[in-house]
mmCIF file of C-alpha atoms in Angstrom:
data_model
loop_
_atom_site.group_PDB
_atom_site.id
_atom_site.type_symbol
_atom_site.label_atom_id
_atom_site.label_comp_id
_atom_site.label_asym_id
_atom_site.label_seq_id
_atom_site.Cartn_x
_atom_site.Cartn_y
_atom_site.Cartn_z
ATOM 1 C CA UNK T 2 -13.090 227.675 -11.798
ATOM 2 C CA UNK T 3 -15.863 227.903 -14.360
ATOM 3 C CA UNK T 4 -15.031 227.793 -18.060
ATOM 4 C CA UNK T 5 -16.253 230.568 -20.404
ATOM 5 C CA UNK T 6 -19.441 229.909 -22.370
ATOM 6 C CA UNK T 7 -18.903 228.167 -25.728
ATOM 7 C CA UNK T 8 -18.692 230.273 -28.833
ATOM 8 C CA UNK T 9 -21.283 230.179 -31.556
ATOM 9 C CA UNK T 10 -20.095 227.733 -34.279
ATOM 10 C CA UNK T 11 -20.721 230.208 -37.158
ATOM 11 C CA UNK T 12 -20.129 233.560 -35.502
ATOM 12 C CA UNK T 13 -17.293 233.762 -32.935
ATOM 13 C CA UNK T 14 -18.726 237.041 -31.584
ATOM 14 C CA UNK T 15 -21.830 235.244 -30.304
ATOM 15 C CA UNK T 16 -22.085 232.656 -27.586
ATOM 16 C CA UNK T 17 -23.682 229.308 -28.276
ATOM 17 C CA UNK T 18 -27.032 228.535 -26.719
ATOM 18 C CA UNK T 19 -27.347 226.058 -23.923
ATOM 19 C CA UNK T 20 -29.927 223.311 -24.412
ATOM 20 C CA UNK T 21 -33.425 224.390 -23.454
ATOM 21 C CA UNK T 22 -32.807 228.123 -23.965
ATOM 22 C CA UNK T 23 -35.771 229.903 -25.529
ATOM 23 C CA UNK T 24 -35.251 232.950 -27.731
ATOM 24 C CA UNK T 25 -37.535 235.877 -28.259
ATOM 25 C CA UNK T 26 -38.666 236.537 -31.864
ATOM 26 C CA UNK T 27 -36.291 239.506 -32.391
ATOM 27 C CA UNK T 28 -33.267 237.688 -30.954
ATOM 28 C CA UNK T 29 -34.054 234.724 -33.186
ATOM 29 C CA UNK T 30 -34.064 237.044 -36.219
ATOM 30 C CA UNK T 31 -30.697 238.458 -35.218
ATOM 31 C CA UNK T 32 -29.121 235.052 -34.737
ATOM 32 C CA UNK T 33 -30.392 233.901 -38.134
ATOM 33 C CA UNK T 34 -28.655 236.805 -39.859
ATOM 34 C CA UNK T 35 -31.624 239.179 -40.043
ATOM 35 C CA UNK T 36 -31.428 242.760 -38.819
ATOM 36 C CA UNK T 37 -34.387 243.960 -36.839
ATOM 37 C CA UNK T 38 -35.061 247.682 -36.749
ATOM 38 C CA UNK T 39 -36.957 248.933 -33.758
ATOM 39 C CA UNK T 40 -39.326 251.909 -33.878
ATOM 40 C CA UNK T 41 -36.499 254.379 -33.210
ATOM 41 C CA UNK T 42 -34.241 252.897 -35.902
ATOM 42 C CA UNK T 43 -37.100 252.894 -38.408
ATOM 43 C CA UNK T 44 -37.851 256.514 -37.578
ATOM 44 C CA UNK T 45 -34.207 257.465 -38.184
ATOM 45 C CA UNK T 46 -34.183 255.591 -41.515
ATOM 46 C CA UNK T 47 -37.324 257.361 -42.744
ATOM 47 C CA UNK T 48 -35.950 260.701 -41.540
ATOM 48 C CA UNK T 49 -32.659 260.162 -43.396
ATOM 49 C CA UNK T 50 -34.473 259.197 -46.591
ATOM 50 C CA UNK T 51 -36.759 262.228 -46.317
ATOM 51 C CA UNK T 52 -33.815 264.553 -45.794
ATOM 52 C CA UNK T 53 -31.840 263.073 -48.687
ATOM 53 C CA UNK T 54 -34.498 262.437 -51.324
ATOM 54 C CA UNK T 55 -37.646 264.155 -50.126
ATOM 55 C CA UNK T 56 -36.735 267.156 -52.268
ATOM 56 C CA UNK T 57 -37.187 264.999 -55.373
ATOM 57 C CA UNK T 58 -40.714 264.060 -54.315
ATOM 58 C CA UNK T 59 -41.393 267.728 -53.604
ATOM 59 C CA UNK T 60 -40.079 268.795 -57.013
ATOM 60 C CA UNK T 61 -42.273 266.313 -58.865
ATOM 61 C CA UNK T 62 -45.372 267.300 -56.883
ATOM 62 C CA UNK T 63 -44.666 271.016 -57.351
ATOM 63 C CA UNK T 64 -44.999 270.628 -61.109
ATOM 64 C CA UNK T 65 -47.486 267.758 -61.247
ATOM 65 C CA UNK T 66 -50.175 269.220 -58.984
ATOM 66 C CA UNK T 67 -50.753 272.519 -60.895
ATOM 67 C CA UNK T 68 -50.530 270.830 -64.276
ATOM 68 C CA UNK T 69 -52.926 268.145 -63.070
ATOM 69 C CA UNK T 70 -55.366 270.834 -61.945
ATOM 70 C CA UNK T 71 -55.005 272.486 -65.342
ATOM 71 C CA UNK T 72 -55.859 269.250 -67.131
ATOM 72 C CA UNK T 73 -59.218 269.078 -65.332
ATOM 73 C CA UNK T 74 -59.978 272.793 -65.652
ATOM 74 C CA UNK T 75 -59.396 273.605 -61.972
ATOM 75 C CA UNK T 76 -56.299 275.764 -62.294
ATOM 76 C CA UNK T 77 -56.757 279.371 -61.194
ATOM 77 C CA UNK T 78 -54.422 282.037 -59.869
ATOM 78 C CA UNK T 79 -55.225 280.819 -56.353
ATOM 79 C CA UNK T 80 -54.669 277.099 -56.984
ATOM 80 C CA UNK T 81 -51.508 277.849 -58.984
ATOM 81 C CA UNK T 82 -49.921 279.093 -55.746
ATOM 82 C CA UNK T 83 -49.197 275.411 -55.139
ATOM 83 C CA UNK T 84 -45.961 276.169 -57.013
ATOM 84 C CA UNK T 85 -44.837 277.950 -53.834
ATOM 85 C CA UNK T 86 -46.933 276.229 -51.159
ATOM 86 C CA UNK T 87 -45.715 272.673 -51.822
ATOM 87 C CA UNK T 88 -41.985 273.507 -51.390
ATOM 88 C CA UNK T 89 -42.832 275.326 -48.141
ATOM 89 C CA UNK T 90 -44.768 272.321 -46.805
ATOM 90 C CA UNK T 91 -41.693 270.136 -47.333
ATOM 91 C CA UNK T 92 -38.877 272.536 -46.558
ATOM 92 C CA UNK T 93 -40.276 274.173 -43.419
ATOM 93 C CA UNK T 94 -40.192 270.932 -41.331
ATOM 94 C CA UNK T 95 -36.787 270.086 -42.805
ATOM 95 C CA UNK T 96 -35.454 273.521 -41.875
ATOM 96 C CA UNK T 97 -36.831 273.201 -38.340
ATOM 97 C CA UNK T 98 -35.250 269.761 -38.053
ATOM 98 C CA UNK T 99 -31.852 271.003 -39.229
ATOM 99 C CA UNK T 100 -31.893 274.013 -36.900
ATOM 100 C CA UNK T 101 -33.447 272.337 -33.856
ATOM 101 C CA UNK T 102 -30.199 272.319 -31.876
ATOM 102 C CA UNK T 103 -29.077 275.845 -32.779
ATOM 103 C CA UNK T 104 -29.469 279.152 -31.007
ATOM 104 C CA UNK T 105 -32.380 280.245 -33.185
ATOM 105 C CA UNK T 106 -30.391 282.742 -35.270
ATOM 106 C CA UNK T 107 -31.119 280.937 -38.538
ATOM 107 C CA UNK T 108 -34.841 280.914 -37.833
ATOM 108 C CA UNK T 109 -34.775 284.608 -36.987
ATOM 109 C CA UNK T 110 -32.748 285.279 -40.134
ATOM 110 C CA UNK T 111 -35.390 283.455 -42.176
ATOM 111 C CA UNK T 112 -38.118 285.679 -40.727
ATOM 112 C CA UNK T 113 -36.101 288.865 -41.314
ATOM 113 C CA UNK T 114 -35.192 287.981 -44.908
ATOM 114 C CA UNK T 115 -38.669 286.848 -45.931
ATOM 115 C CA UNK T 116 -40.267 289.803 -44.152
ATOM 116 C CA UNK T 117 -38.088 292.305 -46.007
ATOM 117 C CA UNK T 118 -39.046 290.940 -49.432
ATOM 118 C CA UNK T 119 -42.711 290.712 -48.416
ATOM 119 C CA UNK T 120 -42.723 294.415 -47.477
ATOM 120 C CA UNK T 121 -41.124 295.363 -50.799
ATOM 121 C CA UNK T 122 -43.706 293.296 -52.666
ATOM 122 C CA UNK T 123 -46.604 294.900 -50.801
ATOM 123 C CA UNK T 124 -45.241 298.377 -51.569
ATOM 124 C CA UNK T 125 -44.894 297.453 -55.251
ATOM 125 C CA UNK T 126 -48.443 296.099 -55.462
ATOM 126 C CA UNK T 127 -50.472 298.427 -53.289
ATOM 127 C CA UNK T 128 -48.569 301.696 -53.805
ATOM 128 C CA UNK T 129 -46.989 301.444 -57.256
ATOM 129 C CA UNK T 130 -49.136 298.691 -58.743
ATOM 130 C CA UNK T 131 -51.251 301.041 -60.850
ATOM 131 C CA UNK T 132 -48.028 302.211 -62.573
ATOM 132 C CA UNK T 133 -46.552 298.780 -63.257
ATOM 133 C CA UNK T 134 -49.132 295.978 -63.093
ATOM 134 C CA UNK T 135 -52.517 295.068 -64.542
ATOM 135 C CA UNK T 136 -55.144 292.759 -63.033
ATOM 136 C CA UNK T 137 -57.966 292.611 -65.620
ATOM 137 C CA UNK T 138 -60.195 290.388 -63.497
ATOM 138 C CA UNK T 139 -60.468 292.989 -60.723
ATOM 139 C CA UNK T 140 -62.584 295.191 -62.994
ATOM 140 C CA UNK T 141 -65.322 292.547 -63.156
ATOM 141 C CA UNK T 142 -68.199 292.418 -60.641
ATOM 142 C CA UNK T 143 -67.465 290.751 -57.304
ATOM 143 C CA UNK T 144 -67.794 286.969 -57.492
ATOM 144 C CA UNK T 145 -67.593 286.775 -61.291
ATOM 145 C CA UNK T 146 -63.855 287.432 -61.738
ATOM 146 C CA UNK T 147 -61.014 284.909 -61.706
ATOM 147 C CA UNK T 148 -59.806 285.967 -58.239
ATOM 148 C CA UNK T 149 -61.008 285.172 -54.737
ATOM 149 C CA UNK T 150 -61.238 288.837 -53.828
ATOM 150 C CA UNK T 151 -59.712 292.149 -54.881
ATOM 151 C CA UNK T 152 -58.287 294.451 -52.213
ATOM 152 C CA UNK T 153 -58.300 298.251 -52.516
ATOM 153 C CA UNK T 154 -54.979 299.840 -53.471
ATOM 154 C CA UNK T 155 -53.715 303.215 -54.709
ATOM 155 C CA UNK T 156 -55.668 304.022 -57.901
ATOM 156 C CA UNK T 157 -56.820 300.452 -58.366
ATOM 157 C CA UNK T 158 -57.455 297.044 -56.852
ATOM 158 C CA UNK T 159 -55.108 294.094 -56.193
ATOM 159 C CA UNK T 160 -56.239 290.439 -55.965
ATOM 160 C CA UNK T 161 -55.661 288.723 -52.638
ATOM 161 C CA UNK T 162 -53.774 285.990 -54.531
ATOM 162 C CA UNK T 163 -51.076 288.549 -55.336
ATOM 163 C CA UNK T 164 -50.636 289.261 -51.640
ATOM 164 C CA UNK T 165 -50.422 285.540 -50.886
ATOM 165 C CA UNK T 166 -47.733 285.152 -53.541
ATOM 166 C CA UNK T 167 -45.602 287.884 -51.991
ATOM 167 C CA UNK T 168 -45.899 286.117 -48.650
ATOM 168 C CA UNK T 169 -45.099 282.607 -49.901
ATOM 169 C CA UNK T 170 -42.565 283.350 -52.655
ATOM 170 C CA UNK T 171 -39.803 284.847 -50.458
ATOM 171 C CA UNK T 172 -40.322 282.177 -47.780
ATOM 172 C CA UNK T 173 -39.941 279.408 -50.374
ATOM 173 C CA UNK T 174 -36.798 280.993 -51.862
ATOM 174 C CA UNK T 175 -35.067 281.453 -48.512
ATOM 175 C CA UNK T 176 -36.033 277.931 -47.410
ATOM 176 C CA UNK T 177 -34.533 276.405 -50.568
ATOM 177 C CA UNK T 178 -31.271 278.246 -49.933
ATOM 178 C CA UNK T 179 -31.184 277.562 -46.191
ATOM 179 C CA UNK T 180 -31.844 273.822 -46.531
ATOM 180 C CA UNK T 181 -29.312 273.456 -49.340
ATOM 181 C CA UNK T 182 -26.816 275.407 -47.236
ATOM 182 C CA UNK T 183 -27.410 273.351 -44.078
ATOM 183 C CA UNK T 184 -27.855 269.888 -45.581
ATOM 184 C CA UNK T 185 -27.294 269.086 -49.240
ATOM 185 C CA UNK T 186 -24.443 271.499 -49.963
ATOM 186 C CA UNK T 187 -23.164 272.034 -46.433
ATOM 187 C CA UNK T 188 -19.558 271.280 -47.430
ATOM 188 C CA UNK T 189 -19.537 274.611 -49.303
ATOM 189 C CA UNK T 190 -20.780 276.548 -46.279
ATOM 190 C CA UNK T 191 -18.081 279.155 -45.493
ATOM 191 C CA UNK T 192 -16.819 279.414 -41.952
ATOM 192 C CA UNK T 193 -18.551 282.191 -40.022
ATOM 193 C CA UNK T 194 -15.465 283.988 -38.745
ATOM 194 C CA UNK T 195 -17.260 287.096 -37.483
ATOM 195 C CA UNK T 196 -14.729 288.404 -34.974
ATOM 196 C CA UNK T 197 -13.889 292.046 -35.827
ATOM 197 C CA UNK T 198 -15.905 291.685 -39.037
ATOM 198 C CA UNK T 199 -17.706 294.825 -40.233
ATOM 199 C CA UNK T 200 -20.899 293.811 -42.007
ATOM 200 C CA UNK T 201 -21.660 297.090 -43.785
ATOM 201 C CA UNK T 202 -19.004 298.101 -46.303
ATOM 202 C CA UNK T 203 -19.449 300.002 -49.533
ATOM 203 C CA UNK T 204 -18.699 298.032 -52.684
ATOM 204 C CA UNK T 205 -17.221 300.435 -55.267
ATOM 205 C CA UNK T 206 -18.038 298.104 -58.157
ATOM 206 C CA UNK T 207 -21.694 297.769 -57.238
ATOM 207 C CA UNK T 208 -21.842 301.518 -56.647
ATOM 208 C CA UNK T 209 -20.716 301.987 -60.246
ATOM 209 C CA UNK T 210 -23.377 299.504 -61.404
ATOM 210 C CA UNK T 211 -26.046 301.381 -59.425
ATOM 211 C CA UNK T 212 -24.919 304.709 -60.897
ATOM 212 C CA UNK T 213 -25.077 303.165 -64.378
ATOM 213 C CA UNK T 214 -28.614 301.909 -63.694
ATOM 214 C CA UNK T 215 -29.649 305.407 -62.580
ATOM 215 C CA UNK T 216 -28.212 306.964 -65.750
ATOM 216 C CA UNK T 217 -29.923 304.305 -67.846
ATOM 217 C CA UNK T 218 -33.263 305.074 -66.196
ATOM 218 C CA UNK T 219 -32.881 308.788 -66.950
ATOM 219 C CA UNK T 220 -31.991 308.068 -70.586
ATOM 220 C CA UNK T 221 -34.998 305.764 -70.989
ATOM 221 C CA UNK T 222 -37.233 308.389 -69.427
ATOM 222 C CA UNK T 223 -35.909 310.966 -71.865
ATOM 223 C CA UNK T 224 -36.214 308.709 -74.921
ATOM 224 C CA UNK T 225 -39.561 307.030 -74.204
ATOM 225 C CA UNK T 226 -41.256 309.879 -72.414
ATOM 226 C CA UNK T 227 -42.374 307.469 -69.673
ATOM 227 C CA UNK T 228 -40.592 306.928 -66.377
ATOM 228 C CA UNK T 229 -39.422 303.260 -66.120
ATOM 229 C CA UNK T 230 -41.001 302.732 -62.706
ATOM 230 C CA UNK T 231 -40.629 298.948 -62.585
ATOM 231 C CA UNK T 232 -36.967 299.015 -63.602
ATOM 232 C CA UNK T 233 -36.144 301.698 -61.025
ATOM 233 C CA UNK T 234 -37.993 299.852 -58.265
ATOM 234 C CA UNK T 235 -36.363 296.453 -58.753
ATOM 235 C CA UNK T 236 -32.925 298.022 -59.319
ATOM 236 C CA UNK T 237 -33.197 300.047 -56.120
ATOM 237 C CA UNK T 238 -34.545 297.080 -54.169
ATOM 238 C CA UNK T 239 -31.678 294.846 -55.257
ATOM 239 C CA UNK T 240 -28.693 297.140 -55.832
ATOM 240 C CA UNK T 241 -28.950 299.585 -52.934
ATOM 241 C CA UNK T 242 -28.723 296.910 -50.193
ATOM 242 C CA UNK T 243 -26.116 294.965 -52.174
ATOM 243 C CA UNK T 244 -23.908 298.066 -52.432
ATOM 244 C CA UNK T 245 -23.408 297.978 -48.658
ATOM 245 C CA UNK T 246 -23.707 294.260 -47.906
ATOM 246 C CA UNK T 247 -22.130 292.293 -50.742
ATOM 247 C CA UNK T 248 -18.500 293.116 -49.952
ATOM 248 C CA UNK T 249 -18.760 291.326 -46.597
ATOM 249 C CA UNK T 250 -21.779 289.051 -46.902
ATOM 250 C CA UNK T 251 -20.550 287.680 -50.224
ATOM 251 C CA UNK T 252 -17.764 285.922 -48.323
ATOM 252 C CA UNK T 253 -20.298 284.295 -45.989
ATOM 253 C CA UNK T 254 -22.640 283.085 -48.746
ATOM 254 C CA UNK T 255 -22.846 279.473 -49.875
ATOM 255 C CA UNK T 256 -22.767 280.152 -53.614
ATOM 256 C CA UNK T 257 -23.528 276.586 -54.792
ATOM 257 C CA UNK T 258 -26.644 276.704 -52.573
ATOM 258 C CA UNK T 259 -27.493 280.065 -54.125
ATOM 259 C CA UNK T 260 -27.139 278.525 -57.606
ATOM 260 C CA UNK T 261 -29.647 275.818 -56.640
ATOM 261 C CA UNK T 262 -32.024 278.518 -55.368
ATOM 262 C CA UNK T 263 -31.654 280.482 -58.588
ATOM 263 C CA UNK T 264 -32.334 277.372 -60.674
ATOM 264 C CA UNK T 265 -35.452 276.611 -58.624
ATOM 265 C CA UNK T 266 -36.816 280.147 -59.087
ATOM 266 C CA UNK T 267 -36.122 280.239 -62.824
ATOM 267 C CA UNK T 268 -37.688 276.835 -63.548
ATOM 268 C CA UNK T 269 -40.727 277.608 -61.391
ATOM 269 C CA UNK T 270 -41.219 281.017 -63.018
ATOM 270 C CA UNK T 271 -40.899 279.623 -66.524
ATOM 271 C CA UNK T 272 -43.765 277.223 -65.870
ATOM 272 C CA UNK T 273 -45.868 279.374 -63.559
ATOM 273 C CA UNK T 274 -45.651 282.834 -65.106
ATOM 274 C CA UNK T 275 -44.681 282.363 -68.741
ATOM 275 C CA UNK T 276 -46.524 279.103 -69.499
ATOM 276 C CA UNK T 277 -49.643 279.545 -67.379
ATOM 277 C CA UNK T 278 -50.221 283.060 -66.024
ATOM 278 C CA UNK T 279 -49.488 285.303 -69.025
ATOM 279 C CA UNK T 280 -51.686 283.377 -71.534
ATOM 280 C CA UNK T 281 -54.561 283.342 -68.994
ATOM 281 C CA UNK T 282 -54.008 287.020 -68.101
ATOM 282 C CA UNK T 283 -54.005 286.444 -64.347
ATOM 283 C CA UNK T 284 -51.845 289.542 -64.329
ATOM 284 C CA UNK T 285 -50.111 291.748 -66.864
ATOM 285 C CA UNK T 286 -47.677 294.639 -67.078
ATOM 286 C CA UNK T 287 -48.431 298.302 -67.681
ATOM 287 C CA UNK T 288 -46.411 299.332 -70.797
ATOM 288 C CA UNK T 289 -46.100 302.944 -69.633
ATOM 289 C CA UNK T 290 -44.142 301.838 -66.554
ATOM 290 C CA UNK T 291 -41.665 299.630 -68.440
ATOM 291 C CA UNK T 292 -38.415 300.266 -70.294
ATOM 292 C CA UNK T 293 -40.007 299.335 -73.592
ATOM 293 C CA UNK T 294 -38.073 296.089 -74.179
ATOM 294 C CA UNK T 295 -40.290 293.001 -74.319
ATOM 295 C CA UNK T 296 -39.533 289.305 -74.829
ATOM 296 C CA UNK T 297 -41.684 288.458 -77.862
ATOM 297 C CA UNK T 298 -41.616 284.669 -77.392
ATOM 298 C CA UNK T 299 -43.214 285.056 -73.941
ATOM 299 C CA UNK T 300 -45.743 287.734 -74.849
ATOM 300 C CA UNK T 301 -49.341 287.165 -75.977
ATOM 301 C CA UNK T 302 -50.784 290.144 -77.871
ATOM 302 C CA UNK T 303 -51.510 292.893 -75.364
ATOM 303 C CA UNK T 304 -50.194 290.700 -72.551
ATOM 304 C CA UNK T 305 -46.555 291.746 -72.875
ATOM 305 C CA UNK T 306 -43.679 290.149 -70.981
ATOM 306 C CA UNK T 307 -41.135 292.924 -70.340
ATOM 307 C CA UNK T 308 -37.466 292.400 -69.713
ATOM 308 C CA UNK T 309 -37.915 293.641 -66.147
ATOM 309 C CA UNK T 310 -40.182 290.684 -65.350
ATOM 310 C CA UNK T 311 -37.383 288.243 -66.193
ATOM 311 C CA UNK T 312 -34.902 290.355 -64.223
ATOM 312 C CA UNK T 313 -37.016 289.865 -61.091
ATOM 313 C CA UNK T 314 -36.261 286.137 -61.274
ATOM 314 C CA UNK T 315 -32.596 286.986 -60.753
ATOM 315 C CA UNK T 316 -32.860 289.874 -58.312
ATOM 316 C CA UNK T 317 -35.442 288.327 -55.954
ATOM 317 C CA UNK T 318 -33.382 285.266 -54.894
ATOM 318 C CA UNK T 319 -30.205 287.365 -54.796
ATOM 319 C CA UNK T 320 -31.768 289.890 -52.415
ATOM 320 C CA UNK T 321 -33.419 287.157 -50.334
ATOM 321 C CA UNK T 322 -30.199 285.196 -49.842
ATOM 322 C CA UNK T 323 -28.131 288.316 -49.149
ATOM 323 C CA UNK T 324 -30.634 289.485 -46.534
ATOM 324 C CA UNK T 325 -30.757 286.011 -44.947
ATOM 325 C CA UNK T 326 -26.982 285.765 -44.610
ATOM 326 C CA UNK T 327 -26.793 289.337 -43.303
ATOM 327 C CA UNK T 328 -29.421 288.670 -40.636
ATOM 328 C CA UNK T 329 -27.721 285.399 -39.704
ATOM 329 C CA UNK T 330 -24.358 287.127 -39.292
ATOM 330 C CA UNK T 331 -25.824 290.073 -37.379
ATOM 331 C CA UNK T 332 -27.596 287.872 -34.832
ATOM 332 C CA UNK T 333 -24.456 285.751 -34.324
ATOM 333 C CA UNK T 334 -21.869 288.542 -34.235
ATOM 334 C CA UNK T 335 -19.864 288.564 -30.976
ATOM 335 C CA UNK T 336 -19.815 292.377 -30.790
ATOM 336 C CA UNK T 337 -22.518 294.935 -30.218
ATOM 337 C CA UNK T 338 -24.939 295.802 -33.007
ATOM 338 C CA UNK T 339 -23.041 299.012 -33.761
ATOM 339 C CA UNK T 340 -19.699 297.193 -33.850
ATOM 340 C CA UNK T 341 -21.181 294.446 -36.040
ATOM 341 C CA UNK T 342 -22.538 296.926 -38.553
ATOM 342 C CA UNK T 343 -19.802 299.558 -38.669
ATOM 343 C CA UNK T 344 -16.769 297.979 -37.017
ATOM 344 C CA UNK T 345 -15.126 298.131 -33.627
ATOM 345 C CA UNK T 346 -13.659 301.446 -32.427
ATOM 346 C CA UNK T 347 -10.739 299.563 -30.866
ATOM 347 C CA UNK T 348 -9.946 297.819 -34.135
ATOM 348 C CA UNK T 349 -10.144 301.122 -36.002
ATOM 349 C CA UNK T 350 -7.669 302.633 -33.515
ATOM 350 C CA UNK T 351 -5.280 299.709 -33.995
ATOM 351 C CA UNK T 352 -5.390 299.931 -37.788
ATOM 352 C CA UNK T 353 -4.827 303.707 -37.847
ATOM 353 C CA UNK T 354 -2.029 303.787 -35.236
#
């Protein structure tokens, strides 16, 4: 009967070597107390670091790149879009990595949410832009203005940079929320208990808020003599969907992740719009389409900064996140589309019997 191999004198979990045994370089490292990471282990380590702390690198670059361009005189409306492009370049691969093993509902929800805000932005710019916004550089001859190109719109022209912003801004906002929800603040992600859940329900409180906003708009119109187009547009774009979605979708929303998204939008807007864009007059606001309340500290002569412009910083992420969670719930609901939106007929019969 053969005896078991002798144990290693310093580590009882290893066997001692017999005389003449030759070790490979990696086994020798292990036996000497060193840990060797193969290509797969190294890849996992880099991936974990990038998921945990890559956002910090992204945040520094998001601010440093535009300010660095400004210091060398290369900052324009177009190059300033790095404020939105850099977060997308980091967050899009992270989002795809986090949702790689899912059913695709979160990716579809991202497209639906971003697409909705993009459409609203295009309507604001190309249909109502002449009532609310100013782009002084579009009046200059082609090639001499501060924009790449100005596109024709209703009663005016809109720079192509504005269109790019309305494409990138919503995508960046939804990606910040989705990645925070799936990774960094996932412990606050509510359970998606969608069985017999009716997604569209009227919120009486928000209906009262919407009615108050409508009355306020009529009063301002009467007092100022100008219709507050911008205020009405952003209020309708944010409050009307929320009236029917918030009562249900609010319970499915990761509110700490939303707070992070809100903080990201506010900080970015403070640097991008207030510090850089308004003094350089990349765009401005038409006084006749505003409520008449401006923030003096952020205005520069004729380049006013109305209260509505600051309100957009709050309403845009709120609407984006609400739409994202609604689309995510709708695509994952176990019932039919009609039952998901308005409730099951069988459940209604049970509750009324």
